[in-house]
Amino acid sequence: MSSPPTLPEEPASGLFRAEYARRMNAVLDHIDRHLDTPLDLAQLADVAHFSRFHFHRVFAAWMGETLGDYARRRRLETAALRLACRPGKTILDVALATGFGSGEAFARAFKLKFGCTPTAWRADVAAKNAAMLAAMRLRRQDSNPDQAMRNTDQESLLNFQHHDDSHSHHRESLMKVTILDLPPATVACQRHIGPYGPAISTFWRDTVAPWMQSHGLDDAICYGIGHDDPGITPPDKCRYDACVAVPDGFQSGGRASITTLPGGRYAVAQFKGPSSAIAETWTRMTREWLPASGLQWDERPCFERFSAATAIDPATGEFSCDICIPVRPL
């Protein structure tokens, strides 16, 4: 059996930066898990294994915003998502679950951030969703159905195209949703912070795929996790994790963080089509199917799951994946 290809050794500066990224991402994940509690600067510094004295400065330099500003933004963005996705929760419930001491303090901060009250935001969700779907369908109807989607070079993850809106699809995709209990998965994750879209394709192709090849993971199951809603979070702050299933005891070499995707009940829809159509499928699933299902989104991450070896159909250029949303009863 041939050994996996060996890539040129990465310069020390690249390894150091990867280590910084790994530590800072651990802090961001910790903050997200504890939005309902006051942040302790010393504890966060310990999570990152950085000096407590200098951590605030390191965080601000790395993220482009202070720790306080970041935490406030994440609390409000998470609250906005919960207002939209959890109609059964009161505004006070959402406020307390995202770290605000009272409904009044939450309402003031929310209006300052989004320009409207939490009540108005929630009331406007249905109209916004309908307008979004209508605009997507109109774009597809007006597009050129003969626009080339084939690319005979698209035979592997190396040419993975993800959420690229440069093409449109002229067929209405059929969506069948199945409720499944998925097992936990041990994964190696690398994070991209910035706008979704073509940059994610580049990240998989130029960063993740070579790393996979060098570790003999060409045929692994992959998971793409978009943590933020670009309609709420500024595009340059959106977080995306490219994750690859790895065996127990796997050593990542420092570039990737090893974590576990939680198992449990998921609503799963199989997608196959041009990558430009996947955003609409996500929208239809969360705005049309989910409210009528008797289920709601829970705290676990949603993701796209696909095989690195077979995600792209070499004959058509179409992308295949499972869209997985974690659910629980209303």
CSV table of C-alpha atoms in Angstrom, one decimal:
chain,number,residue,atom,x,y,z
A,1,MET,CA,0.0,0.0,0.0
A,2,SER,CA,1.4,3.4,-0.9
A,3,SER,CA,1.9,6.0,1.7
A,4,PRO,CA,0.0,9.3,1.6
A,5,PRO,CA,1.7,12.1,-0.3
A,6,THR,CA,4.0,14.3,1.7
A,7,LEU,CA,3.6,18.1,1.4
A,8,PRO,CA,6.6,20.5,1.8
A,9,GLU,CA,7.2,21.3,5.4
A,10,GLU,CA,5.2,24.4,6.5
A,11,PRO,CA,7.3,27.4,7.6
A,12,ALA,CA,7.5,27.9,11.3
A,13,SER,CA,5.6,31.2,11.0
A,14,GLY,CA,2.6,29.4,9.4
A,15,LEU,CA,2.6,26.8,12.3
A,16,PHE,CA,2.7,29.5,14.9
A,17,ARG,CA,-0.2,31.4,13.2
A,18,ALA,CA,-2.2,28.1,13.1
A,19,GLU,CA,-1.6,27.6,16.8
A,20,TYR,CA,-2.8,31.1,17.5
A,21,ALA,CA,-5.9,30.5,15.4
A,22,ARG,CA,-6.6,27.2,17.2
A,23,ARG,CA,-6.3,28.8,20.7
A,24,MET,CA,-8.5,31.8,19.7
A,25,ASN,CA,-11.1,29.6,18.2
A,26,ALA,CA,-11.3,27.7,21.4
A,27,VAL,CA,-12.1,31.0,23.2
A,28,LEU,CA,-14.8,31.9,20.6
A,29,ASP,CA,-16.4,28.5,21.1
A,30,HIS,CA,-16.3,28.9,24.9
A,31,ILE,CA,-17.9,32.3,24.7
A,32,ASP,CA,-20.7,30.9,22.5
A,33,ARG,CA,-21.4,28.1,25.1
A,34,HIS,CA,-21.6,30.6,27.9
A,35,LEU,CA,-23.5,33.6,26.5
A,36,ASP,CA,-25.9,33.5,29.5
A,37,THR,CA,-23.2,34.0,32.1
A,38,PRO,CA,-20.8,36.9,32.7
A,39,LEU,CA,-17.4,36.5,31.0
A,40,ASP,CA,-14.4,36.1,33.2
A,41,LEU,CA,-11.3,37.5,31.5
A,42,ALA,CA,-8.9,35.3,33.5
A,43,GLN,CA,-10.9,32.2,32.6
A,44,LEU,CA,-10.8,33.0,28.9
A,45,ALA,CA,-7.1,33.6,29.0
A,46,ASP,CA,-6.7,30.2,30.6
A,47,VAL,CA,-8.8,28.6,27.8
A,48,ALA,CA,-6.4,30.1,25.3
A,49,HIS,CA,-3.3,29.4,27.4
A,50,PHE,CA,-2.3,33.1,27.0
A,51,SER,CA,-1.1,35.5,29.6
A,52,ARG,CA,-3.9,36.9,31.7
A,53,PHE,CA,-2.3,40.3,31.8
A,54,HIS,CA,-2.0,40.5,28.0
A,55,PHE,CA,-5.0,38.5,26.8
A,56,HIS,CA,-7.4,41.4,26.2
A,57,ARG,CA,-4.9,43.1,23.9
A,58,VAL,CA,-4.2,39.8,22.1
A,59,PHE,CA,-7.9,39.2,21.6
A,60,ALA,CA,-8.6,42.7,20.2
A,61,ALA,CA,-5.6,42.5,17.8
A,62,TRP,CA,-6.6,39.1,16.5
A,63,MET,CA,-10.4,39.7,16.2
A,64,GLY,CA,-10.4,43.4,15.3
A,65,GLU,CA,-12.8,44.2,18.2
A,66,THR,CA,-12.6,44.2,22.0
A,67,LEU,CA,-13.7,41.2,24.0
A,68,GLY,CA,-16.6,43.2,25.4
A,69,ASP,CA,-17.7,44.3,21.9
A,70,TYR,CA,-17.4,40.8,20.6
A,71,ALA,CA,-19.5,39.3,23.4
A,72,ARG,CA,-22.1,41.9,23.1
A,73,ARG,CA,-22.4,41.3,19.3
A,74,ARG,CA,-22.6,37.6,19.8
A,75,ARG,CA,-25.3,37.9,22.4
A,76,LEU,CA,-27.5,40.1,20.2
A,77,GLU,CA,-26.9,38.0,17.1
A,78,THR,CA,-27.8,34.8,18.9
A,79,ALA,CA,-30.9,36.5,20.4
A,80,ALA,CA,-32.0,37.7,16.9
A,81,LEU,CA,-31.7,34.1,15.6
A,82,ARG,CA,-33.7,32.7,18.6
A,83,LEU,CA,-36.4,35.3,18.1
A,84,ALA,CA,-36.8,34.1,14.5
A,85,CYS,CA,-36.5,30.4,15.0
A,86,ARG,CA,-38.2,29.8,18.4
A,87,PRO,CA,-41.6,31.4,18.4
A,88,GLY,CA,-42.6,29.5,21.6
A,89,LYS,CA,-40.0,31.4,23.6
A,90,THR,CA,-40.9,34.8,25.1
A,91,ILE,CA,-38.7,37.8,24.6
A,92,LEU,CA,-37.7,37.7,28.2
A,93,ASP,CA,-36.7,34.0,27.9
A,94,VAL,CA,-34.5,34.9,25.0
A,95,ALA,CA,-33.0,37.9,26.8
A,96,LEU,CA,-32.1,35.9,29.9
A,97,ALA,CA,-30.7,33.0,27.8
A,98,THR,CA,-28.3,35.4,26.1
A,99,GLY,CA,-26.9,37.1,29.1
A,100,PHE,CA,-29.2,40.2,29.6
A,101,GLY,CA,-30.3,40.9,33.1
A,102,SER,CA,-33.8,42.2,32.1
A,103,GLY,CA,-36.1,42.6,29.2
A,104,GLU,CA,-35.7,46.4,29.3
A,105,ALA,CA,-31.9,46.2,29.0
A,106,PHE,CA,-32.2,43.7,26.2
A,107,ALA,CA,-34.7,45.8,24.2
A,108,ARG,CA,-32.5,48.9,24.4
A,109,ALA,CA,-29.4,47.0,23.2
A,110,PHE,CA,-31.4,45.2,20.5
A,111,LYS,CA,-32.8,48.4,19.1
A,112,LEU,CA,-29.4,50.1,19.1
A,113,LYS,CA,-28.0,47.1,17.1
A,114,PHE,CA,-30.8,46.3,14.7
A,115,GLY,CA,-32.8,49.5,14.6
A,116,CYS,CA,-36.1,47.9,15.8
A,117,THR,CA,-37.5,46.3,18.9
A,118,PRO,CA,-37.4,42.6,19.5
A,119,THR,CA,-41.1,42.4,19.0
A,120,ALA,CA,-41.0,44.1,15.7
A,121,TRP,CA,-38.1,41.9,14.6
A,122,ARG,CA,-40.0,38.8,15.4
A,123,ALA,CA,-43.2,40.0,13.7
A,124,ASP,CA,-41.2,40.9,10.5
A,125,VAL,CA,-39.6,37.5,10.1
A,126,ALA,CA,-42.4,35.8,8.1
A,127,ALA,CA,-42.6,38.7,5.6
A,128,LYS,CA,-38.8,38.7,5.2
A,129,ASN,CA,-38.7,35.0,4.6
A,130,ALA,CA,-41.4,35.1,2.0
A,131,ALA,CA,-39.6,37.9,0.2
A,132,MET,CA,-36.3,36.1,0.3
A,133,LEU,CA,-37.7,32.9,-1.3
A,134,ALA,CA,-39.6,34.9,-3.9
A,135,ALA,CA,-36.4,36.7,-4.8
A,136,MET,CA,-34.4,33.5,-5.1
A,137,ARG,CA,-37.0,31.9,-7.4
A,138,LEU,CA,-37.2,35.0,-9.5
A,139,ARG,CA,-33.5,35.1,-10.0
A,140,ARG,CA,-33.5,31.5,-11.1
A,141,GLN,CA,-36.4,32.0,-13.5
A,142,ASP,CA,-34.6,35.0,-15.1
A,143,SER,CA,-31.3,33.2,-15.3
A,144,ASN,CA,-29.9,31.6,-18.4
A,145,PRO,CA,-30.8,27.8,-18.1
A,146,ASP,CA,-28.1,26.9,-20.6
A,147,GLN,CA,-25.4,28.5,-18.5
A,148,ALA,CA,-22.6,25.9,-18.2
A,149,MET,CA,-22.5,23.9,-15.1
A,150,ARG,CA,-20.2,21.1,-16.3
A,151,ASN,CA,-16.6,21.0,-15.4
A,152,THR,CA,-14.8,17.7,-16.1
A,153,ASP,CA,-12.1,18.7,-13.7
A,154,GLN,CA,-14.5,18.7,-10.8
A,155,GLU,CA,-13.8,15.1,-9.6
A,156,SER,CA,-12.8,15.6,-6.0
A,157,LEU,CA,-12.9,17.9,-3.0
A,158,LEU,CA,-9.9,19.7,-4.6
A,159,ASN,CA,-12.4,21.4,-6.9
A,160,PHE,CA,-15.2,21.6,-4.3
A,161,GLN,CA,-17.6,24.5,-5.1
A,162,HIS,CA,-19.6,25.7,-2.1
A,163,HIS,CA,-22.3,28.3,-2.1
A,164,ASP,CA,-21.1,30.0,-5.3
A,165,ASP,CA,-23.9,32.2,-6.5
A,166,SER,CA,-22.3,32.8,-9.9
A,167,HIS,CA,-24.6,30.1,-11.4
A,168,SER,CA,-28.3,29.5,-11.1
A,169,HIS,CA,-30.4,26.4,-11.5
A,170,HIS,CA,-33.5,26.3,-13.7
A,171,ARG,CA,-35.2,23.3,-11.9
A,172,GLU,CA,-37.1,23.5,-8.7
A,173,SER,CA,-35.3,21.1,-6.4
A,174,LEU,CA,-37.3,18.4,-4.7
A,175,MET,CA,-36.8,18.2,-0.9
A,176,LYS,CA,-37.6,15.2,1.2
A,177,VAL,CA,-36.8,15.5,4.9
A,178,THR,CA,-36.1,12.5,7.2
A,179,ILE,CA,-35.7,12.5,10.9
A,180,LEU,CA,-32.6,10.5,11.9
A,181,ASP,CA,-30.7,9.8,15.1
A,182,LEU,CA,-27.1,10.5,14.1
A,183,PRO,CA,-24.1,9.2,16.2
A,184,PRO,CA,-21.4,11.6,17.5
A,185,ALA,CA,-18.5,12.1,15.2
A,186,THR,CA,-14.9,12.9,16.0
A,187,VAL,CA,-13.7,15.5,13.6
A,188,ALA,CA,-10.6,17.7,12.9
A,189,CYS,CA,-11.8,21.2,12.3
A,190,GLN,CA,-10.2,24.2,10.6
A,191,ARG,CA,-11.9,27.6,10.8
A,192,HIS,CA,-12.5,30.3,8.2
A,193,ILE,CA,-13.6,33.8,9.3
A,194,GLY,CA,-15.0,36.0,6.6
A,195,PRO,CA,-17.8,36.1,4.0
A,196,TYR,CA,-19.5,32.9,3.0
A,197,GLY,CA,-19.6,32.1,-0.7
A,198,PRO,CA,-16.7,31.5,-3.1
A,199,ALA,CA,-14.2,32.1,-0.3
A,200,ILE,CA,-15.4,28.9,1.3
A,201,SER,CA,-14.6,26.9,-1.8
A,202,THR,CA,-11.1,28.4,-1.9
A,203,PHE,CA,-10.6,27.5,1.8
A,204,TRP,CA,-11.5,23.8,1.2
A,205,ARG,CA,-9.5,23.6,-2.0
A,206,ASP,CA,-6.3,25.5,-0.9
A,207,THR,CA,-6.2,24.8,2.8
A,208,VAL,CA,-8.3,21.8,3.9
A,209,ALA,CA,-7.9,19.5,0.9
A,210,PRO,CA,-4.0,19.5,0.9
A,211,TRP,CA,-4.1,18.9,4.7
A,212,MET,CA,-6.4,16.0,4.1
A,213,GLN,CA,-4.2,14.5,1.5
A,214,SER,CA,-1.1,14.8,3.7
A,215,HIS,CA,-2.9,12.9,6.4
A,216,GLY,CA,-4.4,10.1,4.3
A,217,LEU,CA,-8.0,11.4,4.6
A,218,ASP,CA,-8.9,11.7,0.9
A,219,ASP,CA,-12.0,9.6,1.3
A,220,ALA,CA,-13.2,10.9,4.7
A,221,ILE,CA,-16.6,12.1,5.5
A,222,CYS,CA,-16.6,15.9,5.7
A,223,TYR,CA,-18.8,18.4,7.6
A,224,GLY,CA,-19.3,22.1,6.7
A,225,ILE,CA,-20.6,24.2,9.6
A,226,GLY,CA,-21.7,27.8,9.1
A,227,HIS,CA,-22.1,29.2,12.6
A,228,ASP,CA,-23.6,32.6,11.7
A,229,ASP,CA,-26.4,34.0,9.7
A,230,PRO,CA,-24.9,36.5,7.2
A,231,GLY,CA,-28.2,38.4,7.3
A,232,ILE,CA,-27.4,39.2,11.0
A,233,THR,CA,-23.7,38.9,11.4
A,234,PRO,CA,-21.4,41.2,9.4
A,235,PRO,CA,-19.9,39.1,6.5
A,236,ASP,CA,-16.3,39.7,7.6
A,237,LYS,CA,-17.2,38.2,11.1
A,238,CYS,CA,-19.0,35.1,9.9
A,239,ARG,CA,-17.5,31.8,11.1
A,240,TYR,CA,-17.3,28.6,9.1
A,241,ASP,CA,-15.7,25.3,10.2
A,242,ALA,CA,-14.4,22.8,7.7
A,243,CYS,CA,-14.5,19.5,9.5
A,244,VAL,CA,-13.2,16.0,8.6
A,245,ALA,CA,-14.0,12.8,10.3
A,246,VAL,CA,-11.0,11.2,11.9
A,247,PRO,CA,-10.3,8.0,13.9
A,248,ASP,CA,-9.9,7.9,17.6
A,249,GLY,CA,-6.4,8.9,18.7
A,250,PHE,CA,-5.8,10.9,15.5
A,251,GLN,CA,-3.0,13.5,15.8
A,252,SER,CA,-3.7,16.6,13.7
A,253,GLY,CA,-0.2,18.1,14.0
A,254,GLY,CA,-1.5,21.4,15.4
A,255,ARG,CA,-3.2,22.9,12.4
A,256,ALA,CA,-6.7,21.4,13.1
A,257,SER,CA,-8.6,21.3,16.4
A,258,ILE,CA,-10.0,17.9,17.4
A,259,THR,CA,-13.6,18.0,18.6
A,260,THR,CA,-16.8,16.0,18.7
A,261,LEU,CA,-19.9,16.8,16.7
A,262,PRO,CA,-22.7,15.9,19.0
A,263,GLY,CA,-25.1,13.1,18.0
A,264,GLY,CA,-28.8,13.1,18.5
A,265,ARG,CA,-31.9,13.8,16.4
A,266,TYR,CA,-31.5,15.7,13.2
A,267,ALA,CA,-33.8,16.6,10.3
A,268,VAL,CA,-31.9,15.5,7.2
A,269,ALA,CA,-32.5,16.5,3.6
A,270,GLN,CA,-30.5,15.1,0.7
A,271,PHE,CA,-29.3,17.7,-1.7
A,272,LYS,CA,-27.9,17.2,-5.2
A,273,GLY,CA,-27.6,20.1,-7.6
A,274,PRO,CA,-25.5,23.1,-8.4
A,275,SER,CA,-23.9,24.7,-5.4
A,276,SER,CA,-25.8,27.9,-6.1
A,277,ALA,CA,-29.1,26.1,-5.2
A,278,ILE,CA,-28.0,25.0,-1.8
A,279,ALA,CA,-28.7,28.3,-0.1
A,280,GLU,CA,-32.3,28.2,-1.2
A,281,THR,CA,-32.6,24.6,0.1
A,282,TRP,CA,-31.4,25.7,3.5
A,283,THR,CA,-33.9,28.6,3.4
A,284,ARG,CA,-36.8,26.4,2.4
A,285,MET,CA,-36.0,23.9,5.1
A,286,THR,CA,-35.7,26.4,7.9
A,287,ARG,CA,-38.5,28.8,6.8
A,288,GLU,CA,-41.0,26.4,5.3
A,289,TRP,CA,-40.5,22.8,6.5
A,290,LEU,CA,-39.4,23.4,10.1
A,291,PRO,CA,-42.3,25.6,11.2
A,292,ALA,CA,-44.8,23.1,10.0
A,293,SER,CA,-43.0,20.0,11.4
A,294,GLY,CA,-43.8,20.4,15.1
A,295,LEU,CA,-40.0,20.6,15.8
A,296,GLN,CA,-37.6,23.4,16.5
A,297,TRP,CA,-33.9,24.1,16.2
A,298,ASP,CA,-31.9,23.2,19.3
A,299,GLU,CA,-28.4,24.3,20.5
A,300,ARG,CA,-26.3,21.9,18.5
A,301,PRO,CA,-24.7,23.0,15.2
A,302,CYS,CA,-26.3,22.4,11.9
A,303,PHE,CA,-24.1,21.2,9.1
A,304,GLU,CA,-23.7,19.9,5.5
A,305,ARG,CA,-22.3,16.3,5.5
A,306,PHE,CA,-20.7,14.8,2.4
A,307,SER,CA,-18.1,12.4,1.2
A,308,ALA,CA,-14.8,14.0,0.0
A,309,ALA,CA,-14.5,11.4,-2.7
A,310,THR,CA,-18.0,11.6,-4.2
A,311,ALA,CA,-19.3,15.1,-3.4
A,312,ILE,CA,-18.9,16.3,-6.9
A,313,ASP,CA,-20.4,14.4,-9.9
A,314,PRO,CA,-17.7,14.5,-12.6
A,315,ALA,CA,-20.3,14.1,-15.3
A,316,THR,CA,-22.5,17.0,-14.3
A,317,GLY,CA,-20.5,19.1,-11.8
A,318,GLU,CA,-23.4,18.8,-9.3
A,319,PHE,CA,-22.7,18.8,-5.6
A,320,SER,CA,-24.2,16.2,-3.3
A,321,CYS,CA,-24.6,16.4,0.5
A,322,ASP,CA,-26.9,15.9,3.4
A,323,ILE,CA,-28.3,19.1,5.0
A,324,CYS,CA,-28.6,18.3,8.7
A,325,ILE,CA,-30.5,20.5,11.2
A,326,PRO,CA,-30.6,19.5,14.9
A,327,VAL,CA,-34.1,19.4,16.2
A,328,ARG,CA,-36.2,18.8,19.3
A,329,PRO,CA,-40.0,19.1,20.0
A,330,LEU,CA,-41.6,22.5,20.2
